[in-house]
Amino acid sequence: MARYESDVTLFLKDLKKEDPQLEKGQRDGRARLWDKPQDLRLQREFEEAMVAQKPYVYN
């Protein structure tokens, strides 16, 4: 019995077949924008410095 594949899945498979470098480019883009080392001390300082928001912000 054949498994169902949605139109989106088929489209993505065809797209990757046409451009084999597409996935590598996606990974490179993610690494450039998101996969960064985190400074936990700095993150904790930001969280501690946050001011509590009023329940109704439009006052």
Coordinates of N, CA and C in Angstrom, one line a residue:
M1 N 0.8 -1.2 0.0 CA 0.0 0.0 0.0 C 0.9 1.2 0.0
A2 N 0.6 2.2 -0.9 CA 1.4 3.4 -1.0 C 1.1 4.4 0.1
R3 N 2.1 5.0 0.6 CA 1.9 6.0 1.6 C 1.4 7.3 1.0
Y4 N 0.6 8.0 1.7 CA 0.1 9.3 1.1 C 1.2 10.4 1.4
E5 N 1.4 11.2 0.4 CA 2.3 12.4 0.5 C 1.5 13.6 0.0
S6 N 1.5 14.6 0.9 CA 0.8 15.8 0.6 C 1.4 16.5 -0.6
D7 N 0.7 17.5 -1.2 CA 1.2 18.3 -2.3 C 2.4 19.1 -1.9
V8 N 2.4 19.6 -0.6 CA 3.5 20.3 -0.1 C 4.8 19.5 0.0
T9 N 4.6 18.2 0.5 CA 5.8 17.3 0.5 C 6.3 17.0 -0.8
L10 N 5.4 16.8 -1.8 CA 5.9 16.5 -3.1 C 6.6 17.7 -3.8
F11 N 6.0 18.9 -3.5 CA 6.6 20.1 -4.0 C 8.1 20.3 -3.4
L12 N 8.2 20.1 -2.1 CA 9.5 20.2 -1.5 C 10.5 19.2 -2.0
K13 N 10.1 17.9 -2.2 CA 10.9 16.9 -2.8 C 11.4 17.3 -4.2
D14 N 10.5 17.8 -5.0 CA 10.9 18.2 -6.4 C 11.8 19.4 -6.3
L15 N 11.6 20.3 -5.4 CA 12.4 21.5 -5.3 C 13.8 21.1 -4.9
K16 N 14.0 20.2 -4.0 CA 15.3 19.7 -3.6 C 16.0 18.9 -4.6
K17 N 15.2 18.2 -5.5 CA 15.7 17.4 -6.6 C 16.3 18.4 -7.6
E18 N 15.6 19.5 -7.9 CA 16.0 20.4 -8.9 C 17.3 21.2 -8.5
D19 N 17.3 21.5 -7.1 CA 18.5 22.3 -6.6 C 19.1 21.6 -5.4
P20 N 20.0 20.7 -5.6 CA 20.6 19.9 -4.6 C 21.3 20.8 -3.5
Q21 N 21.7 22.0 -3.8 CA 22.4 22.9 -2.9 C 21.4 23.6 -2.0
L22 N 20.2 23.5 -2.2 CA 19.1 24.2 -1.4 C 19.2 23.9 0.0
E23 N 19.3 22.7 0.4 CA 19.3 22.3 1.8 C 20.6 22.8 2.5
K24 N 21.7 22.7 1.8 CA 23.0 23.2 2.4 C 22.8 24.7 2.6
G25 N 22.3 25.4 1.7 CA 22.0 26.9 1.9 C 21.1 27.2 3.0
Q26 N 20.1 26.4 3.2 CA 19.2 26.6 4.4 C 20.0 26.4 5.7
R27 N 20.8 25.3 5.7 CA 21.6 25.1 7.0 C 22.6 26.2 7.2
D28 N 23.3 26.7 6.2 CA 24.2 27.8 6.3 C 23.5 29.0 6.8
G29 N 22.3 29.3 6.3 CA 21.5 30.5 6.7 C 21.1 30.4 8.2
R30 N 20.7 29.2 8.6 CA 20.3 29.0 10.0 C 21.6 29.2 10.9
A31 N 22.7 28.6 10.5 CA 23.9 28.8 11.3 C 24.3 30.2 11.4
R32 N 24.1 31.0 10.4 CA 24.5 32.4 10.4 C 23.6 33.2 11.3
L33 N 22.3 32.9 11.3 CA 21.3 33.7 12.1 C 21.0 33.1 13.5
W34 N 21.0 31.8 13.7 CA 20.4 31.3 14.9 C 21.4 30.5 15.8
D35 N 22.2 29.7 15.2 CA 23.1 28.8 15.9 C 24.3 29.5 16.4
K36 N 24.1 30.3 17.5 CA 25.1 31.1 18.1 C 25.4 30.6 19.5
P37 N 26.6 30.7 20.0 CA 26.8 30.4 21.4 C 26.1 31.4 22.3
Q38 N 25.5 30.9 23.4 CA 24.7 31.7 24.3 C 25.5 32.1 25.5
D39 N 25.4 33.4 25.9 CA 26.1 33.9 27.1 C 25.0 33.8 28.2
L40 N 25.1 32.8 29.1 CA 24.0 32.6 30.1 C 24.0 33.7 31.1
R41 N 25.2 34.2 31.5 CA 25.3 35.3 32.5 C 24.6 36.5 31.9
L42 N 24.8 36.9 30.7 CA 24.1 38.0 30.1 C 22.6 37.8 30.0
Q43 N 22.2 36.6 29.6 CA 20.8 36.3 29.5 C 20.1 36.4 30.9
R44 N 20.8 35.9 32.0 CA 20.2 36.0 33.3 C 20.1 37.5 33.8
E45 N 21.1 38.3 33.4 CA 21.1 39.8 33.7 C 19.9 40.4 33.0
F46 N 19.6 40.1 31.8 CA 18.5 40.7 31.0 C 17.2 40.3 31.7
E47 N 17.1 39.0 32.1 CA 15.8 38.6 32.8 C 15.6 39.3 34.2
E48 N 16.7 39.5 34.9 CA 16.6 40.2 36.2 C 16.3 41.7 36.0
A49 N 16.7 42.3 34.9 CA 16.5 43.7 34.7 C 15.1 44.0 34.1
M50 N 14.3 43.0 33.8 CA 13.0 43.2 33.2 C 12.0 43.8 34.3
V51 N 11.2 44.8 33.8 CA 10.3 45.4 34.7 C 8.9 44.8 34.4
A52 N 8.2 44.4 35.5 CA 6.9 43.8 35.4 C 5.9 44.7 34.6
Q53 N 5.2 44.2 33.7 CA 4.2 44.9 32.9 C 2.9 45.1 33.7
K54 N 2.3 46.3 33.6 CA 1.0 46.5 34.2 C 0.0 45.6 33.6
P55 N -1.0 45.2 34.4 CA -2.1 44.4 33.8 C -2.8 45.0 32.6
Y56 N -3.0 46.3 32.6 CA -3.6 46.9 31.5 C -2.7 48.0 30.9
V57 N -2.1 47.7 29.8 CA -1.0 48.5 29.3 C -1.4 49.9 28.7
Y58 N -2.7 50.1 28.5 CA -3.2 51.3 27.9 C -3.6 52.4 28.9
N59 N -3.1 52.3 30.1 CA -3.5 53.4 31.1 C -2.4 54.4 31.1

